[in-house]
Structure formats: C-alpha cells, structure tokens
Coordinates of C-alpha atoms in Angstrom, one line a residue:
Chain A
M9 CA 71.3 22.5 74.8
T10 CA 72.0 22.0 71.4
T11 CA 71.5 18.5 71.4
L12 CA 68.1 19.0 74.0
F13 CA 66.5 20.4 71.0
I14 CA 67.4 18.0 68.3
N15 CA 66.2 15.3 70.2
I16 CA 63.1 17.6 71.0
I17 CA 62.1 18.2 67.5
S18 CA 61.7 15.7 65.2
K19 CA 63.5 16.0 61.6
K20 CA 60.5 16.9 59.6
K21 CA 59.6 19.3 62.0
Q22 CA 63.2 21.0 61.8
V23 CA 62.9 20.9 58.0
L24 CA 59.7 22.9 58.1
L25 CA 60.8 25.1 60.9
S26 CA 64.5 26.2 58.8
I27 CA 61.9 26.9 55.7
V28 CA 59.6 29.1 58.1
L29 CA 62.5 30.8 59.5
V30 CA 64.2 31.7 56.2
F31 CA 60.7 32.8 54.8
V32 CA 59.7 35.2 57.6
T33 CA 63.2 36.9 57.6
A34 CA 63.3 37.3 54.0
G35 CA 59.5 38.6 54.8
V36 CA 60.7 41.1 57.4
C37 CA 63.7 42.0 55.4
H38 CA 61.2 42.7 52.7
T39 CA 59.4 45.8 54.3
F40 CA 62.6 47.9 54.9
S41 CA 64.2 46.5 51.7
S42 CA 64.1 50.1 50.3
Y43 CA 66.4 51.4 53.6
V44 CA 68.9 48.7 53.4
G45 CA 71.1 47.6 50.2
Y46 CA 70.3 44.1 49.2
R47 CA 73.9 43.3 50.3
V48 CA 72.8 43.9 53.9
I49 CA 70.0 41.3 53.5
G50 CA 72.0 38.6 52.4
F51 CA 74.3 39.1 55.4
I52 CA 71.0 39.0 57.6
L53 CA 70.0 35.7 55.7
L54 CA 73.5 33.9 56.2
V55 CA 73.2 35.1 60.1
T56 CA 69.9 33.1 60.2
V57 CA 71.3 30.0 58.2
S58 CA 74.1 30.1 61.1
L59 CA 71.5 30.4 63.9
I60 CA 69.6 27.2 62.0
A61 CA 72.8 25.5 61.7
M62 CA 73.6 26.0 65.8
F63 CA 70.5 24.1 66.7
F64 CA 69.0 21.8 63.6
D65 CA 70.2 18.9 61.8
I66 CA 72.4 18.6 58.9
V67 CA 69.4 17.9 56.2
P68 CA 67.5 21.5 57.5
V69 CA 70.7 23.2 57.6
L70 CA 71.7 22.3 54.0
L71 CA 68.3 22.9 52.9
A72 CA 68.0 26.5 54.8
A73 CA 71.3 27.5 53.0
V74 CA 69.7 26.5 49.3
F75 CA 66.6 28.2 50.0
S76 CA 67.8 31.4 51.3
A77 CA 70.4 31.3 48.6
L78 CA 67.5 31.4 45.7
I79 CA 65.3 33.7 47.6
W80 CA 67.9 36.1 48.4
D81 CA 68.6 36.1 44.4
F82 CA 64.9 36.1 43.3
F83 CA 63.7 38.6 45.6
F84 CA 66.6 41.0 46.6
I85 CA 69.1 40.8 44.0
P86 CA 68.5 43.0 40.7
P87 CA 67.2 42.4 38.3
F88 CA 64.3 41.1 40.9
F89 CA 61.7 38.4 40.5
T90 CA 64.5 36.4 38.1
F91 CA 67.3 33.9 39.3
Q92 CA 69.3 35.8 37.0
V93 CA 72.4 37.9 38.2
G94 CA 72.8 41.3 36.6
S95 CA 76.5 42.5 37.5
A96 CA 79.4 40.0 37.8
E97 CA 80.1 41.1 41.4
D98 CA 76.6 40.0 42.5
S99 CA 77.4 36.7 40.9
I100 CA 80.6 36.2 42.7
L101 CA 78.9 37.3 45.9
L102 CA 76.2 34.9 45.3
L103 CA 78.3 32.4 44.7
M104 CA 80.2 33.2 48.4
Y105 CA 76.9 33.0 50.0
F106 CA 76.1 29.6 48.9
V107 CA 79.7 28.4 49.8
V108 CA 79.7 30.3 53.4
A109 CA 75.9 28.8 54.2
L110 CA 77.2 25.6 53.4
I111 CA 80.5 25.7 55.2
S112 CA 78.9 27.2 58.2
G113 CA 76.3 24.2 58.2
V114 CA 78.8 21.5 57.5
L115 CA 81.1 22.7 60.3
T116 CA 78.6 22.9 63.2
F117 CA 77.5 19.4 62.3
K118 CA 80.8 18.0 62.4
I119 CA 81.4 19.9 65.7
R120 CA 78.6 18.1 66.8
Q121 CA 79.5 14.9 65.6
I122 CA 82.9 15.0 67.6
E123 CA 81.0 16.3 70.7
K124 CA 78.8 13.3 70.3
I125 CA 81.9 10.9 70.1
A126 CA 83.9 12.2 73.0
R127 CA 80.4 12.0 75.0
Q128 CA 80.0 8.5 74.2
K129 CA 83.8 7.5 75.0
E130 CA 83.1 9.2 78.3
E131 CA 80.2 7.5 79.1
K132 CA 82.1 4.3 78.0
A133 CA 84.9 5.1 80.4
K134 CA 82.2 5.6 83.6
T135 CA 80.8 2.5 82.5
V136 CA 84.1 0.5 82.9
K137 CA 84.8 2.4 85.9
L138 CA 81.9 1.6 87.4
Y139 CA 82.1 -2.0 86.3
T140 CA 85.4 -2.3 88.0
I141 CA 83.9 -0.8 91.5
L142 CA 81.3 -3.3 91.5
F143 CA 83.8 -6.3 90.6
N144 CA 86.5 -5.3 93.1
S145 CA 83.6 -4.6 96.1
L146 CA 82.0 -8.2 95.1
S147 CA 85.2 -10.0 95.1
H148 CA 86.1 -8.2 98.6
E149 CA 82.8 -8.9 100.2
L150 CA 83.1 -12.9 98.8
R151 CA 86.4 -13.4 99.2
T152 CA 86.7 -12.0 102.9
P153 CA 84.3 -14.0 104.7
I154 CA 85.8 -17.3 102.8
A155 CA 89.4 -16.2 103.4
A156 CA 88.3 -16.2 107.2
I157 CA 86.7 -19.5 106.9
I158 CA 89.8 -21.2 105.3
G159 CA 92.1 -19.3 107.7
A160 CA 89.9 -20.4 110.8
T161 CA 89.8 -24.2 109.7
D162 CA 93.2 -24.1 108.9
N163 CA 94.3 -23.1 112.3
L164 CA 92.0 -25.5 113.9
Q165 CA 93.0 -28.4 111.8
N166 CA 96.7 -28.1 111.6
N167 CA 97.7 -25.9 114.7
N168 CA 95.4 -27.3 117.0
E169 CA 97.9 -28.3 119.9
R170 CA 99.0 -25.0 120.1
L171 CA 95.4 -23.1 120.9
T172 CA 94.2 -22.3 123.9
P173 CA 90.6 -23.3 124.4
Q174 CA 90.0 -19.5 124.1
N175 CA 91.4 -19.5 120.5
R176 CA 89.4 -22.2 119.7
H177 CA 86.1 -21.0 120.8
D178 CA 87.3 -17.2 119.0
L179 CA 88.5 -19.4 115.5
I180 CA 84.6 -21.4 115.8
G181 CA 83.0 -18.3 116.6
E182 CA 84.8 -16.1 113.3
I183 CA 83.8 -19.2 111.1
S184 CA 80.2 -18.8 112.2
K185 CA 80.2 -14.8 111.8
A186 CA 81.8 -15.5 108.2
S187 CA 79.4 -18.1 106.9
F188 CA 76.5 -15.7 107.9
R189 CA 78.1 -13.1 106.1
L190 CA 78.8 -15.0 103.3
N191 CA 74.9 -16.1 103.3
R192 CA 73.7 -12.4 103.4
Q193 CA 75.9 -11.8 100.7
V194 CA 74.5 -14.5 98.7
D195 CA 71.0 -13.8 99.5
N196 CA 71.4 -10.4 98.2
L197 CA 73.0 -11.3 95.5
L198 CA 70.1 -13.6 94.6
N199 CA 67.7 -11.1 95.2
M200 CA 69.7 -8.4 93.1
S201 CA 69.8 -10.7 89.8
R202 CA 66.0 -11.7 90.5
L203 CA 65.6 -7.5 90.2
E204 CA 67.9 -7.0 87.5
A205 CA 66.6 -10.0 85.3
G206 CA 63.1 -8.2 85.5
F207 CA 60.9 -11.0 86.4
I208 CA 59.9 -10.1 89.8
Q209 CA 56.5 -9.8 90.1
P210 CA 54.9 -8.7 92.9
K211 CA 52.5 -11.4 94.5
K212 CA 49.7 -8.9 96.5
D213 CA 47.7 -10.8 99.1
W214 CA 46.3 -9.6 102.3
C215 CA 49.0 -9.0 104.9
D216 CA 48.5 -8.3 108.6
I217 CA 51.3 -5.7 109.0
N218 CA 51.5 -6.1 112.6
E219 CA 52.4 -9.6 112.0
L220 CA 54.6 -9.1 109.5
I221 CA 56.7 -6.4 111.5
Y222 CA 56.6 -8.6 114.5
H223 CA 58.0 -11.5 112.5
V224 CA 60.8 -9.4 110.8
I225 CA 61.7 -8.6 114.6
E226 CA 61.9 -12.2 115.5
R227 CA 64.0 -12.8 112.9
I228 CA 66.5 -9.8 113.5
E229 CA 66.5 -11.0 116.9
E230 CA 67.9 -14.4 116.6
N231 CA 71.1 -12.7 116.3
T232 CA 72.3 -10.8 119.4
V233 CA 70.7 -7.2 118.9
S234 CA 72.3 -5.0 121.2
Q235 CA 70.1 -1.8 120.2
K236 CA 66.6 -1.2 121.5
I237 CA 63.9 -1.9 119.0
T238 CA 60.4 -0.6 119.9
V239 CA 57.2 -0.7 117.6
N240 CA 54.3 1.9 117.3
I241 CA 51.8 0.5 115.0
N242 CA 48.3 2.4 114.0
P243 CA 45.8 0.8 116.5
N244 CA 43.2 0.8 113.6
M245 CA 45.8 -0.4 111.0
P246 CA 43.6 -2.3 108.0
L247 CA 44.7 -5.3 106.5
C248 CA 47.0 -4.4 103.6
K249 CA 47.4 -6.1 100.0
L250 CA 51.0 -6.2 99.5
D251 CA 53.6 -8.7 98.4
E252 CA 54.4 -10.7 102.2
G253 CA 57.7 -11.6 101.1
M254 CA 59.0 -8.7 99.4
L255 CA 57.9 -6.2 102.1
E256 CA 59.2 -8.6 104.8
Q257 CA 62.5 -8.5 103.0
V258 CA 62.4 -5.0 102.9
L259 CA 61.9 -4.2 106.4
Y260 CA 64.4 -7.0 107.3
N261 CA 67.1 -5.1 105.4
L262 CA 66.4 -1.8 106.8
L263 CA 66.1 -3.1 110.4
N264 CA 69.4 -5.2 109.7
N265 CA 71.0 -2.2 108.7
A266 CA 70.1 -0.2 111.6
V267 CA 71.1 -2.9 113.9
L268 CA 74.4 -3.7 112.1
Y269 CA 75.7 0.1 111.8
T270 CA 74.5 2.1 115.2
E271 CA 75.8 1.3 118.3
A272 CA 74.7 -0.8 121.4
G273 CA 72.0 1.0 123.2
T274 CA 70.8 3.0 120.7
R275 CA 67.1 3.4 120.1
I276 CA 65.4 2.1 116.9
D277 CA 61.9 2.7 115.8
V278 CA 59.4 1.1 113.9
I279 CA 56.2 2.9 112.8
A280 CA 53.5 1.9 110.7
N281 CA 50.5 4.2 109.9
I282 CA 47.6 4.3 107.3
H283 CA 46.8 7.6 105.4
A284 CA 43.5 6.9 103.7
D285 CA 45.0 3.9 101.4
V286 CA 48.6 4.9 101.6
L287 CA 50.6 2.6 103.8
E288 CA 53.9 4.4 105.8
L289 CA 56.7 2.5 107.3
I290 CA 59.2 4.3 109.3
I291 CA 62.3 2.8 110.5
E292 CA 64.2 5.5 112.4
D293 CA 67.3 5.4 114.8
D294 CA 68.7 7.9 117.0
G295 CA 72.5 6.9 115.9
K296 CA 75.1 9.3 114.3
G297 CA 73.1 9.5 111.0
F298 CA 74.4 9.1 107.3
P299 CA 76.9 12.1 105.9
E300 CA 74.5 14.4 103.8
E301 CA 76.6 14.3 100.8
E302 CA 76.0 10.7 100.9
I303 CA 72.5 10.6 101.0
P304 CA 72.1 10.8 97.3
Y305 CA 73.9 7.8 97.0
V306 CA 73.2 5.1 99.6
F307 CA 70.3 3.6 97.4
D308 CA 72.9 2.6 94.5
K309 CA 74.6 -0.8 94.0
F310 CA 77.4 -1.6 95.9
Y311 CA 77.7 2.1 97.2
R312 CA 78.8 1.7 101.1
L313 CA 79.5 4.8 103.3
K314 CA 83.1 6.0 103.2
N315 CA 83.5 4.8 106.5
S316 CA 81.2 2.3 107.1
A317 CA 82.2 -0.5 109.1
A318 CA 83.4 -3.8 107.7
G319 CA 80.6 -6.7 107.0
G320 CA 78.1 -5.1 104.9
T321 CA 77.3 -6.1 101.4
G322 CA 76.5 -2.7 99.9
L323 CA 73.4 -4.4 98.4
G324 CA 71.0 -4.4 100.9
L325 CA 69.5 -0.7 100.4
S326 CA 69.2 -1.4 96.8
I327 CA 67.0 -4.3 97.1
V328 CA 65.0 -2.2 99.6
K329 CA 64.8 0.2 96.7
G330 CA 63.9 -2.3 94.3
F331 CA 61.4 -4.5 96.0
T332 CA 59.5 -0.8 97.3
E333 CA 59.4 0.1 93.8
A334 CA 58.3 -3.2 92.2
Q335 CA 55.2 -2.8 94.5
G336 CA 54.7 0.9 93.3
G337 CA 56.0 2.3 96.3
T338 CA 58.6 4.6 97.2
V339 CA 61.5 4.9 99.7
R340 CA 63.2 7.9 101.5
L341 CA 66.0 8.8 103.4
E342 CA 66.8 11.6 105.7
N343 CA 68.7 12.8 108.6
R344 CA 66.5 13.5 111.4
S345 CA 66.7 17.0 113.0
T346 CA 67.4 15.4 116.4
G347 CA 69.8 13.1 115.1
G348 CA 69.9 9.6 113.2
V349 CA 68.0 8.7 110.3
R350 CA 64.7 7.8 109.0
F351 CA 63.9 5.3 106.4
S352 CA 60.2 6.5 105.1
I353 CA 58.4 3.9 102.8
E354 CA 55.0 4.7 101.3
M355 CA 52.9 2.4 99.2
I356 CA 49.4 2.3 97.9
S357 CA 47.5 -0.5 99.0
E358 CA 43.8 -1.8 98.7
T359 CA 43.0 -1.9 102.7
S360 CA 40.5 -4.2 104.3
Y361 CA 39.0 -3.2 107.9
I362 CA 37.0 -6.7 108.4
Q363 CA 38.7 -7.1 111.8
N364 CA 35.6 -6.9 113.5
L365 CA 33.9 -10.5 112.3
K366 CA 34.4 -11.5 116.1
N367 CA 31.1 -13.5 116.3
E368 CA 31.1 -15.4 113.2
Chain B
M24 CA 64.0 -52.8 121.5
S25 CA 65.5 -49.3 120.8
N26 CA 63.2 -46.5 121.5
K27 CA 65.1 -44.4 119.4
A28 CA 63.4 -42.4 116.3
D29 CA 65.0 -43.5 113.1
I30 CA 65.5 -40.8 110.5
L31 CA 66.4 -41.5 106.6
I32 CA 68.4 -38.7 104.8
I33 CA 67.9 -38.7 101.1
D34 CA 70.3 -36.1 99.6
D35 CA 72.9 -36.4 97.1
E36 CA 75.5 -34.1 98.9
A37 CA 78.2 -35.7 101.2
Q38 CA 78.9 -32.8 103.3
I39 CA 75.1 -32.1 104.2
R40 CA 74.7 -36.1 105.0
K41 CA 77.6 -36.0 107.2
L42 CA 76.4 -32.6 108.8
L43 CA 72.9 -34.1 109.5
E44 CA 74.4 -37.6 110.5
I45 CA 76.6 -35.9 113.1
T46 CA 73.8 -33.5 114.2
L47 CA 71.0 -36.2 114.7
E48 CA 73.4 -38.7 116.1
S49 CA 74.2 -36.3 118.7
N50 CA 70.4 -35.7 119.3
D51 CA 70.1 -39.4 119.7
Y52 CA 68.7 -40.6 116.6
L53 CA 69.1 -43.4 114.3
V54 CA 70.4 -42.1 111.0
S55 CA 70.4 -44.2 107.7
Q56 CA 71.1 -42.4 104.3
A57 CA 70.4 -42.5 100.8
V58 CA 72.2 -40.6 97.8
T59 CA 69.8 -40.9 95.2
A60 CA 65.7 -41.0 94.6
K61 CA 65.7 -44.5 93.6
E62 CA 67.8 -45.8 96.8
G63 CA 65.5 -43.5 99.1
L64 CA 62.6 -45.0 98.1
I65 CA 64.1 -48.7 98.1
K66 CA 65.2 -48.0 101.7
V67 CA 61.8 -46.2 102.9
A68 CA 60.1 -49.2 101.4
N69 CA 62.5 -51.9 102.8
H70 CA 62.3 -50.4 106.3
P71 CA 59.8 -47.5 107.0
P72 CA 61.7 -44.7 109.1
D73 CA 59.7 -42.6 111.5
L74 CA 60.9 -39.7 109.6
V75 CA 62.3 -38.6 106.3
L76 CA 64.8 -35.5 105.1
L77 CA 64.2 -35.1 101.6
D78 CA 66.1 -32.9 99.3
L79 CA 64.7 -31.4 96.4
G80 CA 67.6 -31.3 94.0
L81 CA 68.3 -35.2 93.5
P82 CA 70.1 -36.2 90.4
D83 CA 68.0 -38.8 89.1
E84 CA 64.6 -37.5 89.5
S85 CA 62.9 -34.6 91.4
G86 CA 62.1 -34.5 94.9
H87 CA 58.9 -33.3 94.1
T88 CA 58.3 -36.6 92.3
V89 CA 59.8 -38.7 95.0
L90 CA 57.7 -36.9 97.7
Q91 CA 54.7 -38.1 95.7
K92 CA 55.6 -41.5 95.0
L93 CA 56.2 -41.7 99.1
R94 CA 53.0 -40.2 99.9
E95 CA 51.3 -43.1 97.7
W96 CA 51.8 -45.3 100.9
Y97 CA 54.4 -43.5 103.3
T98 CA 52.3 -41.6 106.2
G99 CA 55.3 -41.0 108.3
P100 CA 56.4 -36.9 108.3
I101 CA 58.4 -35.6 105.5
I102 CA 60.5 -32.7 105.9
I103 CA 62.2 -30.8 103.1
L104 CA 65.6 -29.5 102.9
S105 CA 66.5 -27.5 99.9
V106 CA 68.3 -24.6 98.4
L107 CA 65.0 -23.4 96.6
S108 CA 63.6 -20.8 98.7
S109 CA 60.8 -19.5 96.3
E110 CA 56.9 -19.3 97.9
E111 CA 55.9 -21.3 94.7
D112 CA 58.3 -24.1 95.3
I113 CA 57.7 -24.3 99.4
V114 CA 53.6 -24.5 98.6
K115 CA 54.0 -27.3 96.2
A116 CA 56.2 -29.3 98.6
L117 CA 53.5 -28.9 101.0
D118 CA 50.7 -29.3 98.6
N119 CA 52.7 -32.7 97.7
G120 CA 52.4 -33.8 101.4
A121 CA 55.6 -32.2 102.9
N122 CA 54.9 -31.8 106.6
D123 CA 57.4 -29.2 106.8
Y124 CA 60.2 -27.3 104.6
L125 CA 63.5 -25.5 105.7
V126 CA 65.7 -23.6 103.4
K127 CA 69.8 -24.4 103.1
P128 CA 71.4 -23.1 105.1
F129 CA 69.7 -23.9 108.3
R130 CA 70.5 -23.7 111.9
T131 CA 70.8 -27.1 113.1
G132 CA 69.0 -26.5 116.5
E133 CA 66.1 -25.4 114.4
L134 CA 65.9 -28.5 112.3
V135 CA 66.2 -30.3 115.8
A136 CA 63.4 -28.7 117.1
R137 CA 61.1 -29.1 113.8
I138 CA 61.9 -32.8 113.7
R139 CA 61.1 -33.3 117.4
S140 CA 57.8 -31.2 116.4
A141 CA 57.0 -33.1 113.6
L142 CA 57.5 -36.7 115.2
R143 CA 55.3 -35.4 118.2
G144 CA 52.4 -34.7 115.6
A145 CA 52.9 -38.2 114.0
H146 CA 52.4 -39.8 117.2
I147 CA 49.2 -38.0 118.3
E148 CA 46.6 -40.7 118.2
S149 CA 43.7 -39.7 116.5
N150 CA 41.7 -41.1 119.5
T151 CA 43.8 -38.8 122.0
P152 CA 41.0 -36.8 123.5
V153 CA 42.8 -34.1 125.4
L154 CA 46.3 -32.8 124.2
N155 CA 48.5 -30.7 125.9
F156 CA 51.1 -27.8 124.7
G157 CA 52.6 -26.4 127.5
T158 CA 50.0 -24.2 129.2
L159 CA 47.6 -24.7 126.4
Q160 CA 45.2 -27.8 126.9
V161 CA 42.8 -28.9 123.9
D162 CA 40.0 -31.4 124.9
L163 CA 38.9 -32.6 121.1
V164 CA 35.8 -34.4 122.5
A165 CA 34.5 -32.2 125.0
R166 CA 35.7 -29.1 122.6
I167 CA 37.1 -27.2 125.6
V168 CA 40.2 -25.5 125.5
K169 CA 42.1 -24.3 128.5
K170 CA 45.0 -21.9 129.5
N171 CA 46.8 -22.1 132.5
N172 CA 43.6 -24.4 133.6
E173 CA 41.5 -21.7 132.9
I174 CA 38.8 -22.4 130.2
L175 CA 39.0 -20.0 127.1
K176 CA 36.0 -18.8 125.4
L177 CA 36.3 -19.3 121.8
T178 CA 34.1 -18.8 118.8
A179 CA 32.9 -21.7 116.6
T180 CA 35.2 -20.8 113.8
E181 CA 38.1 -19.9 116.2
Y182 CA 38.0 -23.5 117.5
T183 CA 37.6 -25.1 114.0
L184 CA 40.8 -23.3 113.1
L185 CA 42.8 -24.2 116.4
S186 CA 41.6 -28.0 116.3
L187 CA 42.9 -28.1 112.8
F188 CA 46.4 -26.6 114.0
V189 CA 46.8 -28.8 117.1
K190 CA 46.0 -32.0 115.0
N191 CA 48.7 -31.1 112.6
E192 CA 51.3 -30.1 115.1
G193 CA 54.6 -29.3 113.3
K194 CA 52.9 -29.4 110.0
V195 CA 53.1 -26.1 108.0
L196 CA 49.7 -25.6 107.1
T197 CA 49.2 -23.4 103.8
H198 CA 47.0 -20.6 103.5
Q199 CA 44.7 -22.4 101.1
Y200 CA 44.6 -25.4 103.0
L201 CA 43.2 -23.6 106.3
L202 CA 40.8 -21.3 104.2
R203 CA 39.4 -24.4 102.4
E204 CA 39.2 -26.7 105.5
V205 CA 37.9 -24.0 107.9
W206 CA 35.6 -21.9 105.6
G207 CA 35.1 -24.3 102.3
P208 CA 36.3 -24.6 98.9
G209 CA 34.8 -21.2 97.8
Y210 CA 37.1 -19.4 100.4
I211 CA 40.7 -20.3 99.2
N212 CA 41.3 -16.9 97.9
Q213 CA 40.0 -15.1 100.7
L214 CA 43.4 -14.7 102.8
Q215 CA 41.6 -11.5 104.8
Y216 CA 39.5 -14.0 107.0
L217 CA 42.5 -16.3 107.9
R218 CA 44.8 -13.2 108.5
V219 CA 41.9 -12.1 110.9
F220 CA 41.2 -15.1 112.7
I221 CA 44.6 -16.1 113.0
A222 CA 45.5 -12.4 115.0
Q223 CA 42.1 -13.3 117.4
L224 CA 43.4 -16.8 118.0
R225 CA 46.5 -15.5 118.6
K226 CA 45.3 -12.9 121.4
K227 CA 43.5 -15.7 123.2
I228 CA 46.1 -18.6 123.5
E229 CA 49.1 -17.1 123.2
K230 CA 51.4 -15.7 126.2
D231 CA 52.3 -12.4 124.1
P232 CA 50.4 -12.6 120.7
N233 CA 52.9 -10.5 119.2
R234 CA 55.6 -13.0 119.7
P235 CA 53.6 -16.3 119.3
E236 CA 54.9 -19.2 120.3
H237 CA 52.3 -21.6 119.1
I238 CA 51.1 -20.5 116.0
I239 CA 53.9 -19.4 113.8
T240 CA 54.1 -17.7 110.6
E241 CA 55.5 -18.7 107.7
S242 CA 55.8 -16.0 105.5
G243 CA 54.1 -15.9 102.0
V244 CA 53.2 -19.8 102.8
G245 CA 51.2 -20.4 105.9
Y246 CA 51.2 -21.3 109.5
R247 CA 52.6 -24.2 111.9
F248 CA 51.5 -25.1 115.1
T249 CA 54.2 -25.7 117.9
S250 CA 54.6 -26.9 121.3
T251 CA 56.3 -24.8 123.6
E252 CA 57.7 -28.0 125.3

C-alpha cells in the first residue's frame, strides 16, 4: 500500500501535501494550545512527521521534519514568535525533536529501499524460473518428435530384416505423426514470435464467416477426426470485416484442441452469431472440461494442463488469445454447466448485408 | 514418342529434389532438375518442360525474379514451392505469373493433384467450346452451364465469374484479379462483391456449397477452380 501511495502521488505534490499536513496539524494544535502544554504539541507534530514518513518519499519527509521543528519553535516554545529558545531544557528538547524526526524519516526510507530490492530479487527469480520452464518445455516439445523420427528411421535402416510388416507400418506411422507434431510446433513458434515481435498488423477485409468456418473444418478433417463436429451459423450472418488469415488460425487452433483433447464420439459445436456489430464465435464440446483452478492459466505461453495428453505444444491457446486481441476481440473460456468447455470469441466488426444482389 | 509430361524442378535443397523426383516418377512424370536460378533458366530455354516447380529461396537469385524472367516467354504452368507462407508472398508470386503456390511442408498427394490440375488447365484449347468438370459442363460458345445435364440459370455476373474460373483451371486467381476482370478496375478493393457472388455460384454449381469441390478457397489470397475428376 505504501508503494501504491508513492506511485500515485507525484513528488511535487508530496512536498506540498506534507507541508500542508504540518501546517494544518500546527493550526489545530494552536486552537487548544492553552489547554495542553507545548511539549505535548511537540509530540503531536512528531507523530505527524512519522505518519508522513510512512507514506511519502524521503525529500518531503525531511522537509516536514525541518518545517515542523521550526513551527514548533516559532509558535509554541516560549518565547513565542521568535526562533529563540528560552530554557536550556527546551533547547535539548528541540534538538532531540529534530533528531528523532530525521531518524524516523531516514529509517522508513531505508526499510522501503530494502523492500524494493527484495521485490526486485523475487521478480528476477520468478523470471528465471519461468524461463527455465519455457526452455524445458520447448526442448521437450521439439526433441520428442525428432527422437521419434530418428528412432524409427534407425530401426527401418539398420534393423529391417528383423521387423515384421506390421512393425514397419507402425514405424512409418510414428514418423508421420512426429513430423506433423513438429510442423505444428514450428508453426506455433513462428506465429508466437511474429506476435511477440509486435509487427502483427491485422489486415481486415470482407470475410464470409460461413466459408471461413467450413474451410477450417475441412482442414481439420484432413486428419482423422473421431468426434462429431456440428455447425450452427446464424442464417442472416452478414459479411464481416476481419483478418481472414488470423481468424482462420484462431478457429483452427480451437478446433484442433477440441479434436486432440476430447475422446472419440465427443460432440463439438461451432456456433456463429451476430449481435448488432459484434461477431460471436463459440466452440464448445461435451467432453470432460478443464480443471476449474487451471482455467486462468490456459492462455499463458507454454502452459499445459497438468494431466493433458502428450502431443500438444502449449502455444495454441496463447496464439488464439494473441490473434484475437490483435483484432480488438476478446476470448473467454468456461466450463459448461452441462459438462465440457466453451470458448467464446467476441469481436466488433464492420458488417455488410449486401447478400441480395442476386440479379445484377 | 513419350506422352509423359515432363516437369522441371528448380530447388537448391537436395532433399526436396530427391523427394520430388521419387514422388513425380512414381506418378509417371519425367523429371529434370536444376539447383540454381541460372541453371533453371538455361534448362527451360533449351528444353521447355510441360510444367515448372520453382522454389522461391534460390541461392543465386530471388525466385520472384526467376518467375518474372520465365514469364517473359514461357507459357506453361509454374507452381511455386516455398517455405514463405505469408499472404503477401503468395499474392506477389501469383501476380508475377505463378499458377499455383504450395507452402512447404506439403502433402505429396496434394502436390500431385495440383500438378494434374495445372496440366489439365494448360491443355484447354482456347477454341474448345465445351468443357467438362465431372458433373459440371460449361459451353463457352453457347454460354450454357449444365449440372447433371440440367441447364443452370446463372446471372450474367455469375457466368462471367464461372467462365473465368473454368478457363483458368488449377490456377489460383487472386481476389484483386477476379474483381478487376469481372467488375472492372474500379472494384479491386470491393471484396464484398466477390464474397457474395462466390457464395451464390457455389450454391448453384457445387454438390454441397459448404464443402466445395470446384471453387476452392485460398485464405487471404483468392480462389482456385478444380475439376472433381
């Protein structure tokens, strides 16, 4: 909270505010100075400086310390309205006041500096840990399919006479699977680095949502799909002005995920709707759903569900998020009350209802 | 005389050339190879192949330049095989005269289908009046389109669009090209017209307009017409 305060209020304002605070406190004290002794007032001012030290930067604190000491001396320590101090005892008090105020200011400042360094260290440790996780994950995702390819080809080349036709067939199948996995991973990495480099500029032009959705499904169905994909598109869907390539990648990744991580026979629904100028795309399934506590992390780079099947890249969903947001859209994930997950994408889009040009 | 089509591969990667050689020879094509742009250009000049497979990342010259040089006189189909996958690269190659563009890695089955389609397209004589594409028949002289032997009612724009497609079988036609040819130069940025008419045309000529077999979408680039045969 302390840091919050410091960050919110600029240094100039802090200086002004601390002087005002000292002034107001002194003013209030002045009204009842006839009831309490000036030494009590000294303590009240000291408390004010300590409070200022808790929230403000070093310069305003030191200023408040000096300023309050001067005020105390001038207005409250007899003789009044002069910087002279009457008794030797009061001189010692004033000196001690000054020292205590300074110490309290400097101490709180030092504590804050130490806190800051500790925080920086902690953040650095976190970054290092994250980097290690990313690096390990990446090595794993790239090396596993390469290991499969090298292993399978070694067997086919050096061990051929001892392999049954079924063995050979299986090994070739493994090579194929591994190369597609590797290809997907490289695609995702390339997309991710395009996103990270920040030169992804959406190129928006008129898209036929119907065409786009079916095109993605055809691409998905190039590989065997054991789930049932149904499509439901608003029959009055207009043309939408969006980046076709990006949107296609978003839908491909979401559908590919659904196909990779749900069991055979699962129903997958692709739904497209338009509400005024907001395009809504939903991809949902009636599979097992995501562990509720992991949902906040699934869009993070290289995050993989704790018990997810092998073969994923940990990048698919972060690309979905990146490409959706690059076009000004949002993506949300939730477990459905009836089971399974629902990904919903919403993006504002220009629309065109010129479908009825039929007799041109 | 052999009636096998011969195909020239221009690619500097030995692995890719080997893979293509095996794929093409097993599909009954004659194969010749070039490793550099210079060698490729000489081979095309000395013995023009029926089709060229061109890589864009050649060591001595950019594939785009090779494409432009080839197109100064070579009229056969050129299919680009490249690792570059951005829409800009694809559109640029198509504008420079490429017939088709496959991003590496590609499925060999897909490559063979594209080659077949491009070769078919190249053999359509300009005076062939009636073209057959599976159940679809287009009579360019009488301006009649039939599906399963029944005459389809097409609007003038739909017909212009379809005739453009069938005359360029296997060739990827970019959005801008189609808009310019069908609607005119003032319309090259009016993609909404093309989207609407493609959807209409698919409803009339395709078996399932959502899973088109003739007018194939090339995302962010354009459309390609193929035969179902």
